[in-house]
Amino acid sequence: MSFRTTTCGALRAADAGKTVTLAGWVDTVRDHGGLIFIDLRDRYGLTQCVFDPEDSREAWDAAQSCRGEYVVQVTGRVEERSAETKNPKMATGDIEVRASSVAILNRAAPPPFPLDDREAAAVSEDLRLEHRYLDLRRRGMIDALTLRHALLHTAREYLDGNGFLEIETPILTKSTPEGARDYLVPSRVVPGAFFALPQAPQQYKQLLMVAGVDRYMQIARCFRDEDLRADRQPEFTQIDLEMSFIDEEDILSLTDGLIAKLMETAGLPVPELPLPRMTWREAQERFGSDKPDLRFGMEITDLGDVFAATQFKVFRRALDAGGVLKAINVKGGSPKCSIKLVEEDWTGEAKAAGLGGLAYIRVQEDGTWKSPIVKFFTDGERAGLQAKLDMAPGDLVLFGADQKEKVLPFLGRIRLAAAELTGAIDRNLFRFTWITEFPLFERNDEGRLASVHHPFTAPMAEDVSKLDTALEEVRARAYDIVLNGTELGGGSIRIHDPALQEKMFQVLGLPEEEIADRFGHLLKAFRYGAPPHGGLALGADRLVMLLAGKSSIRDVIAFPKTQKAMDLMMKAPAKVDAKQLRDIHIRTVVPE
Amino acid sequence: MSFRTTTCGALRAADAGKTVTLAGWVDTVRDHGGLIFIDLRDRYGLTQCVFDPEDSREAWDAAQSCRGEYVVQVTGRVEERSAETKNPKMATGDIEVRASSVAILNRAAPPPFPLDDREAAAVSEDLRLEHRYLDLRRRGMIDALTLRHALLHTAREYLDGNGFLEIETPILTKSTPEGARDYLVPSRVVPGAFFALPQAPQQYKQLLMVAGVDRYMQIARCFRDEDLRADRQPEFTQIDLEMSFIDEEDILSLTDGLIAKLMETAGLPVPELPLPRMTWREAQERFGSDKPDLRFGMEITDLGDVFAATQFKVFRRALDAGGVLKAINVKGGSPKCSIKLVEEDWTGEAKAAGLGGLAYIRVQEDGTWKSPIVKFFTDGERAGLQAKLDMAPGDLVLFGADQKEKVLPFLGRIRLAAAELTGAIDRNLFRFTWITEFPLFERNDEGRLASVHHPFTAPMAEDVSKLDTALEEVRARAYDIVLNGTELGGGSIRIHDPALQEKMFQVLGLPEEEIADRFGHLLKAFRYGAPPHGGLALGADRLVMLLAGKSSIRDVIAFPKTQKAMDLMMKAPAKVDAKQLRDIHIRTVVPE
């Protein structure tokens, strides 16, 4: 290393006596009665350098002219600090470098915001993104990028060790509009035609299975031109894989092993394997969600049996209409959830979700129940309720009585909100679960039948016969992996039987022409001998975010875009030359 | 593994007696007097399966219905073959599987071309690309993809081991038109504005150095909308890296180590390190090229001293005009290079290159020289020539007499053509060399001064003063790595001093506005403390191609585009819905 003999994170007491050269950025300069202290910073750490005019007047003079973020090179002798001046918070805190010379390699203008993790939180994110090259100098950011590197490296290692080939699939591909909007790229060679950036390498990876690649993986860049939510980016990264001659068990256990390796790499507790598995139905019943947060209990409890004979009108009406009666017990929630919250906010949400209202019971300190509805309960119902919900002083019980499809998601949402409010979530926990046996179909907003995942997802063998009789009961050979209430990814076993695939398109009511246009190449390929296969994709950004303990994926992406899909540093998107547009045979149509 | 207990490449004599289940594609079916032999194929190899109606009539029947490329699952007992039926060409040739059952997992239409490496060469490439999922079933293709995976995995391992962080830079970025055309992506959110796909992550990686990342690497996808030559693709892959606080030596020796690891991974002879280095000037003088093929000699020899006093008009004129007299000796070239080739084709090329003609000497079997020009040579000149060029019977000496800038590249091209013709190139050799000290500037077609690399390339320290006096003599701190006459990649030490950068723009005559537009964000970043830094990019596709012994990069890319930038399998680019265009505020302008 030409400019340094070691880095700013490396020196320890054992190095005392060595002459070293360091290079990096001036983190701080302090003048202590004639001695100048510079904390020199690089990616690897901080080292305190001391300038004494009696050691070298020239170095001391130069040090005095140093300002924050100057790039400097310091040569000096490593000295162990006296016991009382050691800094146990710094990895290099046992030593300092007594400088004999310093070279200013580059000066620096004062940064427009402090490069300090604690202070950065108060800085406008736009300002930070505009100067991302400075924002990334913060310890927290470089640590996040380092963890990202380590996690993706681990994923590659693990999959390589399991016989996967990493294969790069095209970025310039074909638009197959479904779900999200495609980013389009006008062709210069074929006027009026467009490439699209891939939303996922889904079709390519299935084609690779037809090609006999057997085990494919890719850390793949994907693109979606959507209005962004907090945890979305127009381009994002997926750990993508596909395998042949396998079933669900192979993919789930392979992924379990990957998760364990990733947790180990992140220095987090390695979960016991196999990771828990839960059917979609069970997740709905217990947590009102297909991505349950298992860091806390507060599960949804069915009270249908307790109140089977209830005369309380609201419950009676729901049960008689084929609905359900469910409740959650917010442990210790009564003092933390105000009357306004329960009777206005959450009741409003209940109504917005199509429920009649939100019945509740507050268990008071003396154990008595405060509630507008308990007077309608029989003693047996009270006892049953108490037994089922394990009610204790301070608890808040919330009821949902209506059609199951309305009650479960509503109570699922309230469960999460109540857990946040009552501090029921232990932030140090990492609770993974698989969700399996998803429904194969759903009705979209216009009531049209659509695939929950995509039309290549295989139905469960025992449900195939229902394709003619009870479509909504058909379960998919699909699985999601969930961490702490966030979907990390998912996948499915694909249909490899052409007749079943045909049937699926027919059931979905897709016109021949649309099938040919969207899936023609894949269906054609399937005619030449497709193996049984399936796969999985994990959202790399979200995974890294959760394992890094960050709350935004922008904190684990080197150069993210804003929620308006802008790159504030590069100032993209931007206008281009008229000639560039002529070359690609387009004209802009800008609204007045 | 649910569908198999082992793969088609795994079984050996030691496995005899085991009951196994295999799954794969029917490579061949042969009926040998009642016994049916199926070679079952997967990514890992081929296994011969034998069906005997006496073992299982049912399996035999099913086997009989199998056709090429059917996907089948075979269960049976591994048996060692008799000595005379062993097949030493197959890894599994010592055994066969005596099938007790077979399940047809999928039928297959007959492939439109033979899936055989030898026969594939005769198949139209377009047909193969249209059915790429079949083309990839060929042994040669899956081997190439496997090698690609292994090489890129090795590169990551090596760079990770050297402290590099892999950091993903954006694909949706800003158009900075220079050199090649950008692919553009219309923005939906900002009407009339465009993203561009990156031609390289050049600016991002320099920004990462400003950010203090210290060592960055990425296996990066890059894009160029150019009319394609045989070895270009609209999207291609680069092994990209950048380092801080280093000089040329650090990057060259790091890369040397990488090359050694890559050669080892490819099972090729590991070159002695350090790899040879040669200045650009030396490469021009000796090989007439900045990417010399060192697998053979036939170097360009200067004859200026031998002919200093020549009276031969053509030589005299050239030397008097400040030109040079150079020659190559095509060893054994006389019988292989016809009169027509030398006097018509190559002489024509010489004239096209601006030379007066192409003088030559053929050394005949008896050692006498046959040449229209030797009669003008003195005895001393003859002796000098003989000594310098080591002329032997069968040799062909070719002369170039003119300005050096014309003579050297011409003789360099003829040297390559002659080496091909005379079989002077040993295809088993891998000869790497660094080319250093490139010129910093060149004149473009319009005579305007331009950077050979890019305007951030640092000049050599000893040449900085020439920025005011002799621009064309200024050498760059740039380096290319060359393998067997092909440029694998290159890089440079960058300018980190703002004053020098300013000077560079001034010298290049770039208008303020253009500088701000193209490089504004980088220059702004440099104001906040840029470290000394430099980097390198290696063309991954070309590297894999050469190490795989392929002659086209399309053979080492899973889903390449044609030379017209089309994806024949996906049928991209393609028309899109009018609504999609409205959403992104553009209209197509298709020529009549």
Short mmCIF file of N, CA and C in Angstrom, two decimals, chain A residues 1-4 25 43-44 106 108-109 130 133 137 148-149 153 156-157 160 163-164 166 168-169 171-172 174-175 181 184 186 188 194-195 204 210-214 221 225 227 235 237 245 247 250 496 521 524 527-530 561 565 567 570 573-574 580 583 585-589, chain B residues 1-4 25 43-44 106 108-109 130 133 137 148-149 153 156-157 160 163-164 166 168-169 171-172 174-175 181 184 186 188 194-195 204 210-214 221 225 227 235 237 245 247 250 496 521 524 527-530 561 565 567 570 573-574 580-581 583 585-589:
data_model
loop_
_atom_site.label_atom_id
_atom_site.label_comp_id
_atom_site.label_asym_id
_atom_site.label_seq_id
_atom_site.Cartn_x
_atom_site.Cartn_y
_atom_site.Cartn_z
N MET A 1 0.86 -1.20 0.00
CA MET A 1 0.00 0.00 0.00
C MET A 1 0.89 1.24 0.00
N SER A 2 0.74 2.00 -1.01
CA SER A 2 1.69 3.07 -1.24
C SER A 2 1.54 4.23 -0.29
N PHE A 3 0.30 4.54 0.07
CA PHE A 3 0.07 5.74 0.85
C PHE A 3 -0.02 5.44 2.34
N ARG A 4 0.06 4.16 2.70
CA ARG A 4 -0.08 3.84 4.11
C ARG A 4 0.54 2.48 4.37
N TRP A 25 -9.32 10.43 6.45
CA TRP A 25 -9.98 11.71 6.56
C TRP A 25 -9.86 12.23 7.99
N ARG A 43 -12.37 3.64 6.37
CA ARG A 43 -13.44 2.65 6.46
C ARG A 43 -13.27 1.70 7.64
N TYR A 44 -12.00 1.54 8.05
CA TYR A 44 -11.71 0.50 9.03
C TYR A 44 -11.74 0.99 10.47
N ASN A 106 -5.43 16.13 0.21
CA ASN A 106 -6.51 16.91 -0.41
C ASN A 106 -7.22 17.71 0.65
N ALA A 108 -10.70 19.92 1.88
CA ALA A 108 -12.13 19.63 1.77
C ALA A 108 -12.93 20.83 2.22
N ALA A 109 -13.97 21.11 1.47
CA ALA A 109 -14.93 22.12 1.91
C ALA A 109 -15.70 21.54 3.09
N GLU A 130 -28.59 13.94 -1.69
CA GLU A 130 -27.92 14.78 -2.68
C GLU A 130 -26.40 14.68 -2.53
N TYR A 133 -22.26 10.72 -1.21
CA TYR A 133 -20.84 10.37 -0.99
C TYR A 133 -20.35 10.86 0.36
N ARG A 137 -20.05 8.34 4.42
CA ARG A 137 -18.88 8.34 5.30
C ARG A 137 -19.26 8.03 6.74
N ARG A 148 -24.20 -5.67 4.10
CA ARG A 148 -24.83 -6.08 2.85
C ARG A 148 -23.88 -6.95 2.02
N HIS A 149 -22.66 -6.45 1.87
CA HIS A 149 -21.66 -7.24 1.14
C HIS A 149 -21.51 -8.62 1.75
N HIS A 153 -22.48 -12.10 0.00
CA HIS A 153 -21.36 -13.02 -0.22
C HIS A 153 -21.67 -14.38 0.40
N ARG A 156 -24.12 -16.30 -1.76
CA ARG A 156 -23.47 -16.91 -2.92
C ARG A 156 -22.66 -18.13 -2.53
N GLU A 157 -21.90 -17.99 -1.45
CA GLU A 157 -21.10 -19.10 -0.96
C GLU A 157 -21.96 -20.32 -0.69
N ASP A 160 -23.48 -21.70 -3.93
CA ASP A 160 -22.40 -22.34 -4.69
C ASP A 160 -22.08 -23.70 -4.08
N GLY A 163 -24.33 -26.42 -5.15
CA GLY A 163 -24.39 -26.81 -6.56
C GLY A 163 -25.14 -25.85 -7.46
N PHE A 164 -25.43 -24.65 -6.97
CA PHE A 164 -26.13 -23.69 -7.83
C PHE A 164 -25.14 -22.97 -8.73
N GLU A 166 -24.56 -19.49 -10.70
CA GLU A 166 -25.07 -18.12 -10.86
C GLU A 166 -25.08 -17.80 -12.34
N GLU A 168 -26.40 -14.95 -15.19
CA GLU A 168 -26.92 -13.59 -15.39
C GLU A 168 -27.98 -13.62 -16.48
N THR A 169 -29.16 -13.17 -16.14
CA THR A 169 -30.24 -13.09 -17.12
C THR A 169 -30.34 -11.65 -17.62
N ILE A 171 -31.14 -7.84 -18.74
CA ILE A 171 -31.82 -6.65 -18.20
C ILE A 171 -32.68 -6.03 -19.31
N LEU A 172 -32.22 -6.17 -20.54
CA LEU A 172 -33.02 -5.69 -21.67
C LEU A 172 -33.88 -6.86 -22.12
N LYS A 174 -38.35 -8.35 -22.48
CA LYS A 174 -39.61 -8.05 -23.12
C LYS A 174 -40.66 -7.63 -22.10
N SER A 175 -41.48 -6.67 -22.48
CA SER A 175 -42.55 -6.22 -21.59
C SER A 175 -43.64 -7.28 -21.52
N ARG A 181 -46.03 -1.77 -13.32
CA ARG A 181 -45.66 -1.18 -14.60
C ARG A 181 -44.21 -1.50 -14.93
N LEU A 184 -39.61 0.96 -19.66
CA LEU A 184 -39.42 0.65 -21.07
C LEU A 184 -38.15 1.31 -21.62
N PRO A 186 -36.70 2.27 -25.37
CA PRO A 186 -36.95 2.30 -26.81
C PRO A 186 -35.79 1.68 -27.58
N ARG A 188 -33.43 1.37 -30.83
CA ARG A 188 -32.97 2.20 -31.94
C ARG A 188 -33.03 1.40 -33.24
N PHE A 194 -39.83 -1.73 -28.17
CA PHE A 194 -39.28 -1.43 -26.85
C PHE A 194 -38.76 -2.68 -26.17
N PHE A 195 -37.69 -2.53 -25.43
CA PHE A 195 -37.32 -3.50 -24.41
C PHE A 195 -38.02 -3.09 -23.11
N TYR A 204 -37.06 -16.33 -17.29
CA TYR A 204 -35.72 -16.81 -17.63
C TYR A 204 -35.32 -17.97 -16.75
N VAL A 210 -35.74 -25.65 -18.04
CA VAL A 210 -35.98 -26.40 -19.28
C VAL A 210 -34.64 -26.72 -19.95
N ALA A 211 -33.69 -25.80 -19.80
CA ALA A 211 -32.36 -26.00 -20.39
C ALA A 211 -31.53 -27.03 -19.64
N GLY A 212 -32.03 -27.48 -18.50
CA GLY A 212 -31.29 -28.50 -17.75
C GLY A 212 -30.24 -27.94 -16.82
N VAL A 213 -30.32 -26.64 -16.49
CA VAL A 213 -29.31 -26.05 -15.61
C VAL A 213 -29.42 -26.61 -14.19
N ASP A 214 -30.59 -27.13 -13.85
CA ASP A 214 -30.79 -27.90 -12.61
C ASP A 214 -30.85 -27.04 -11.35
N ARG A 221 -30.95 -7.90 -10.27
CA ARG A 221 -31.54 -6.58 -10.21
C ARG A 221 -32.91 -6.64 -10.87
N ASP A 225 -41.84 0.12 -12.07
CA ASP A 225 -42.17 1.55 -12.17
C ASP A 225 -43.48 1.80 -11.43
N ASP A 227 -45.52 3.77 -7.95
CA ASP A 227 -45.40 4.83 -6.97
C ASP A 227 -44.89 4.18 -5.70
N GLU A 235 -35.55 0.25 -8.49
CA GLU A 235 -34.73 -0.93 -8.77
C GLU A 235 -34.35 -1.56 -7.45
N THR A 237 -33.04 -5.54 -5.42
CA THR A 237 -32.21 -6.72 -5.61
C THR A 237 -32.87 -7.94 -4.98
N PHE A 245 -36.30 -31.09 -10.33
CA PHE A 245 -36.45 -32.42 -9.71
C PHE A 245 -36.53 -32.33 -8.19
N ASP A 247 -39.18 -30.94 -4.63
CA ASP A 247 -40.50 -30.49 -4.17
C ASP A 247 -40.31 -29.43 -3.08
N ASP A 250 -37.46 -29.60 -0.42
CA ASP A 250 -36.09 -29.27 -0.83
C ASP A 250 -35.84 -27.77 -0.73
N HIS A 496 -45.38 -28.15 -14.51
CA HIS A 496 -44.54 -28.57 -15.64
C HIS A 496 -45.33 -29.43 -16.61
N HIS A 521 -43.27 -17.83 -25.36
CA HIS A 521 -41.93 -18.44 -25.43
C HIS A 521 -41.78 -19.51 -24.36
N LYS A 524 -43.91 -22.54 -25.30
CA LYS A 524 -43.23 -23.24 -26.40
C LYS A 524 -42.08 -24.08 -25.84
N ARG A 527 -42.86 -27.41 -24.27
CA ARG A 527 -43.17 -28.53 -25.15
C ARG A 527 -41.97 -29.45 -25.39
N TYR A 528 -40.76 -28.92 -25.10
CA TYR A 528 -39.56 -29.68 -25.41
C TYR A 528 -39.00 -30.42 -24.19
N GLY A 529 -39.85 -30.65 -23.19
CA GLY A 529 -39.36 -31.44 -22.06
C GLY A 529 -38.97 -30.60 -20.87
N ALA A 530 -40.01 -30.17 -20.10
CA ALA A 530 -39.73 -29.39 -18.89
C ALA A 530 -39.63 -30.34 -17.70
N LYS A 561 -32.90 5.75 -4.69
CA LYS A 561 -33.71 6.84 -5.23
C LYS A 561 -34.72 7.28 -4.17
N ALA A 565 -38.72 8.46 -7.04
CA ALA A 565 -37.88 7.77 -8.02
C ALA A 565 -36.84 8.70 -8.65
N ASP A 567 -32.88 10.38 -8.48
CA ASP A 567 -31.53 10.29 -7.95
C ASP A 567 -31.07 11.72 -7.74
N MET A 570 -27.17 12.42 -8.73
CA MET A 570 -26.87 12.48 -10.17
C MET A 570 -27.82 13.42 -10.90
N PRO A 573 -34.04 11.36 -13.13
CA PRO A 573 -33.95 11.49 -14.58
C PRO A 573 -33.70 12.93 -15.00
N ALA A 574 -33.30 13.10 -16.26
CA ALA A 574 -32.97 14.43 -16.75
C ALA A 574 -33.34 14.53 -18.23
N GLN A 580 -30.71 12.40 -29.38
CA GLN A 580 -30.82 11.08 -28.74
C GLN A 580 -32.23 10.52 -28.93
N ASP A 583 -32.78 9.38 -32.52
CA ASP A 583 -32.11 8.09 -32.76
C ASP A 583 -32.98 6.91 -32.35
N HIS A 585 -36.30 7.06 -32.15
CA HIS A 585 -37.61 7.12 -32.79
C HIS A 585 -38.75 7.46 -31.83
N ILE A 586 -38.47 8.34 -30.89
CA ILE A 586 -39.57 8.77 -30.02
C ILE A 586 -39.57 10.29 -29.90
N ARG A 587 -40.68 10.75 -29.38
CA ARG A 587 -40.86 12.18 -29.15
C ARG A 587 -41.52 12.26 -27.78
N THR A 588 -41.21 13.29 -27.02
CA THR A 588 -41.87 13.39 -25.73
C THR A 588 -43.19 14.11 -25.89
N VAL A 589 -44.14 13.75 -25.04
CA VAL A 589 -45.45 14.39 -25.03
C VAL A 589 -45.64 14.91 -23.63
N MET B 1 -33.33 -35.01 -2.11
CA MET B 1 -33.79 -34.80 -3.47
C MET B 1 -34.95 -35.75 -3.77
N SER B 2 -36.04 -35.17 -4.07
CA SER B 2 -37.27 -35.95 -4.11
C SER B 2 -37.37 -36.85 -5.33
N PHE B 3 -36.88 -36.38 -6.45
CA PHE B 3 -37.08 -37.11 -7.69
C PHE B 3 -35.89 -38.01 -8.03
N ARG B 4 -34.87 -37.97 -7.21
CA ARG B 4 -33.67 -38.73 -7.55
C ARG B 4 -32.84 -38.93 -6.28
N TRP B 25 -32.97 -36.12 -18.81
CA TRP B 25 -33.48 -36.12 -20.18
C TRP B 25 -32.96 -37.35 -20.92
N ARG B 43 -27.37 -32.08 -16.03
CA ARG B 43 -26.24 -31.14 -16.06
C ARG B 43 -24.93 -31.82 -15.68
N TYR B 44 -25.02 -32.88 -14.90
CA TYR B 44 -23.83 -33.46 -14.30
C TYR B 44 -23.21 -34.56 -15.14
N ASN B 106 -42.26 -36.03 -18.24
CA ASN B 106 -42.75 -35.11 -19.26
C ASN B 106 -42.33 -35.60 -20.63
N ALA B 108 -41.67 -34.80 -24.81
CA ALA B 108 -40.99 -33.70 -25.49
C ALA B 108 -41.18 -33.81 -26.99
N ALA B 109 -41.46 -32.69 -27.59
CA ALA B 109 -41.47 -32.64 -29.05
C ALA B 109 -40.02 -32.79 -29.54
N GLU B 130 -33.13 -18.77 -30.98
CA GLU B 130 -34.59 -18.77 -30.81
C GLU B 130 -35.00 -19.85 -29.81
N TYR B 133 -33.12 -22.36 -24.84
CA TYR B 133 -33.30 -23.35 -23.75
C TYR B 133 -32.93 -24.75 -24.22
N ARG B 137 -28.77 -27.03 -23.59
CA ARG B 137 -28.65 -28.42 -23.13
C ARG B 137 -27.37 -29.08 -23.63
N ARG B 148 -18.13 -20.04 -16.44
CA ARG B 148 -18.42 -18.63 -16.17
C ARG B 148 -18.74 -18.43 -14.69
N HIS B 149 -19.63 -19.27 -14.19
CA HIS B 149 -19.98 -19.20 -12.76
C HIS B 149 -18.73 -19.33 -11.90
N HIS B 153 -17.18 -16.47 -9.54
CA HIS B 153 -17.15 -16.79 -8.12
C HIS B 153 -15.72 -16.62 -7.58
N ARG B 156 -14.90 -12.96 -7.13
CA ARG B 156 -15.50 -12.40 -5.91
C ARG B 156 -14.75 -12.85 -4.67
N GLU B 157 -14.42 -14.15 -4.63
CA GLU B 157 -13.68 -14.70 -3.50
C GLU B 157 -12.37 -13.96 -3.29
N ASP B 160 -12.96 -10.31 -2.27
CA ASP B 160 -13.45 -10.31 -0.88
C ASP B 160 -12.28 -10.56 0.06
N GLY B 163 -10.31 -7.54 0.86
CA GLY B 163 -10.93 -6.41 1.54
C GLY B 163 -11.86 -5.57 0.69
N PHE B 164 -12.22 -6.06 -0.48
CA PHE B 164 -13.13 -5.29 -1.33
C PHE B 164 -14.58 -5.53 -0.90
N GLU B 166 -18.37 -5.56 -2.28
CA GLU B 166 -19.18 -5.51 -3.51
C GLU B 166 -20.35 -4.56 -3.25
N GLU B 168 -23.56 -2.55 -5.16
CA GLU B 168 -24.38 -2.46 -6.36
C GLU B 168 -24.65 -0.99 -6.67
N THR B 169 -24.27 -0.57 -7.87
CA THR B 169 -24.54 0.80 -8.29
C THR B 169 -25.77 0.79 -9.19
N ILE B 171 -28.71 0.99 -11.98
CA ILE B 171 -28.89 0.73 -13.41
C ILE B 171 -29.69 1.89 -14.03
N LEU B 172 -30.56 2.47 -13.25
CA LEU B 172 -31.30 3.65 -13.71
C LEU B 172 -30.49 4.87 -13.31
N LYS B 174 -28.02 8.49 -15.03
CA LYS B 174 -28.14 9.70 -15.85
C LYS B 174 -27.37 9.56 -17.15
N SER B 175 -27.93 10.08 -18.20
CA SER B 175 -27.25 10.05 -19.49
C SER B 175 -26.07 11.02 -19.49
N ARG B 181 -23.53 5.35 -27.53
CA ARG B 181 -24.89 5.81 -27.29
C ARG B 181 -25.44 5.17 -26.02
N LEU B 184 -31.88 4.68 -23.22
CA LEU B 184 -32.65 5.63 -22.41
C LEU B 184 -33.92 4.98 -21.86
N PRO B 186 -37.54 6.34 -20.39
CA PRO B 186 -38.39 7.51 -20.09
C PRO B 186 -38.92 7.44 -18.67
N ARG B 188 -41.73 8.21 -15.87
CA ARG B 188 -43.17 8.43 -15.77
C ARG B 188 -43.45 9.60 -14.83
N PHE B 194 -35.50 11.51 -18.70
CA PHE B 194 -35.06 10.14 -19.00
C PHE B 194 -33.97 9.68 -18.02
N PHE B 195 -34.03 8.41 -17.69
CA PHE B 195 -32.87 7.75 -17.10
C PHE B 195 -32.03 7.21 -18.25
N TYR B 204 -19.86 6.35 -10.38
CA TYR B 204 -20.28 5.83 -9.07
C TYR B 204 -19.10 5.28 -8.29
N VAL B 210 -14.70 8.70 -2.85
CA VAL B 210 -14.91 9.93 -2.07
C VAL B 210 -15.64 9.59 -0.77
N ALA B 211 -16.52 8.60 -0.83
CA ALA B 211 -17.29 8.19 0.35
C ALA B 211 -16.44 7.42 1.35
N GLY B 212 -15.20 7.08 0.96
CA GLY B 212 -14.35 6.36 1.90
C GLY B 212 -14.52 4.86 1.89
N VAL B 213 -15.14 4.32 0.85
CA VAL B 213 -15.35 2.87 0.79
C VAL B 213 -14.01 2.12 0.65
N ASP B 214 -13.00 2.83 0.14
CA ASP B 214 -11.62 2.34 0.13
C ASP B 214 -11.36 1.24 -0.91
N ARG B 221 -23.29 -4.99 -14.59
CA ARG B 221 -23.89 -5.01 -15.91
C ARG B 221 -23.76 -3.63 -16.52
N ASP B 225 -25.56 1.15 -26.55
CA ASP B 225 -26.44 1.04 -27.72
C ASP B 225 -25.64 1.31 -28.98
N ASP B 227 -23.94 -0.33 -32.77
CA ASP B 227 -24.04 -1.39 -33.76
C ASP B 227 -22.99 -2.41 -33.40
N GLU B 235 -25.77 -5.51 -23.74
CA GLU B 235 -25.48 -5.53 -22.31
C GLU B 235 -24.36 -6.52 -22.07
N THR B 237 -20.92 -7.63 -19.14
CA THR B 237 -20.59 -7.72 -17.72
C THR B 237 -19.13 -7.36 -17.50
N PHE B 245 -5.92 5.30 -1.96
CA PHE B 245 -4.59 5.36 -1.33
C PHE B 245 -3.64 4.33 -1.94
N ASP B 247 -1.24 3.21 -5.78
CA ASP B 247 -0.73 3.62 -7.08
C ASP B 247 -0.82 2.45 -8.05
N ASP B 250 -0.07 -1.22 -6.95
CA ASP B 250 -1.08 -1.94 -6.16
C ASP B 250 -2.10 -2.61 -7.06
N HIS B 496 -7.04 13.33 -8.47
CA HIS B 496 -7.81 13.70 -7.28
C HIS B 496 -7.58 15.15 -6.88
N HIS B 521 -21.67 16.47 -10.72
CA HIS B 521 -21.83 15.82 -9.41
C HIS B 521 -20.50 15.27 -8.91
N LYS B 524 -18.29 18.21 -7.88
CA LYS B 524 -18.79 18.72 -6.61
C LYS B 524 -18.32 17.82 -5.47
N ARG B 527 -14.82 18.21 -4.18
CA ARG B 527 -14.52 19.35 -3.32
C ARG B 527 -14.52 18.98 -1.84
N TYR B 528 -15.15 17.84 -1.53
CA TYR B 528 -15.30 17.48 -0.11
C TYR B 528 -14.24 16.48 0.36
N GLY B 529 -13.13 16.41 -0.36
CA GLY B 529 -12.06 15.53 0.13
C GLY B 529 -11.99 14.20 -0.59
N ALA B 530 -11.39 14.22 -1.80
CA ALA B 530 -11.24 12.98 -2.55
C ALA B 530 -9.88 12.37 -2.21
N LYS B 561 -27.99 -11.48 -27.12
CA LYS B 561 -28.75 -10.89 -28.21
C LYS B 561 -27.97 -11.09 -29.51
N ALA B 565 -29.05 -6.79 -31.95
CA ALA B 565 -29.56 -6.48 -30.62
C ALA B 565 -30.98 -7.01 -30.39
N ASP B 567 -33.48 -10.20 -29.05
CA ASP B 567 -33.61 -11.44 -28.30
C ASP B 567 -34.61 -12.31 -29.07
N MET B 570 -37.21 -14.39 -26.72
CA MET B 570 -38.28 -13.61 -26.10
C MET B 570 -39.03 -12.76 -27.11
N PRO B 573 -36.70 -6.50 -28.96
CA PRO B 573 -37.76 -5.59 -28.51
C PRO B 573 -39.08 -5.89 -29.22
N ALA B 574 -40.15 -5.34 -28.66
CA ALA B 574 -41.48 -5.59 -29.20
C ALA B 574 -42.35 -4.36 -29.03
N GLN B 580 -49.15 2.22 -22.21
CA GLN B 580 -47.81 2.24 -21.59
C GLN B 580 -47.02 3.46 -22.04
N LEU B 581 -47.17 3.81 -23.31
CA LEU B 581 -46.44 4.98 -23.82
C LEU B 581 -47.01 6.27 -23.27
N ASP B 583 -48.38 6.64 -20.42
CA ASP B 583 -47.93 6.73 -19.02
C ASP B 583 -46.55 7.36 -18.90
N HIS B 585 -45.24 9.39 -21.19
CA HIS B 585 -45.20 10.68 -21.88
C HIS B 585 -44.36 10.67 -23.15
N ILE B 586 -44.44 9.58 -23.89
CA ILE B 586 -43.75 9.59 -25.18
C ILE B 586 -44.68 9.07 -26.27
N ARG B 587 -44.24 9.30 -27.49
CA ARG B 587 -44.95 8.85 -28.67
C ARG B 587 -43.86 8.32 -29.60
N THR B 588 -44.18 7.29 -30.36
CA THR B 588 -43.16 6.80 -31.28
C THR B 588 -43.24 7.59 -32.58
N VAL B 589 -42.09 7.74 -33.20
CA VAL B 589 -42.01 8.42 -34.49
C VAL B 589 -41.37 7.42 -35.44
#
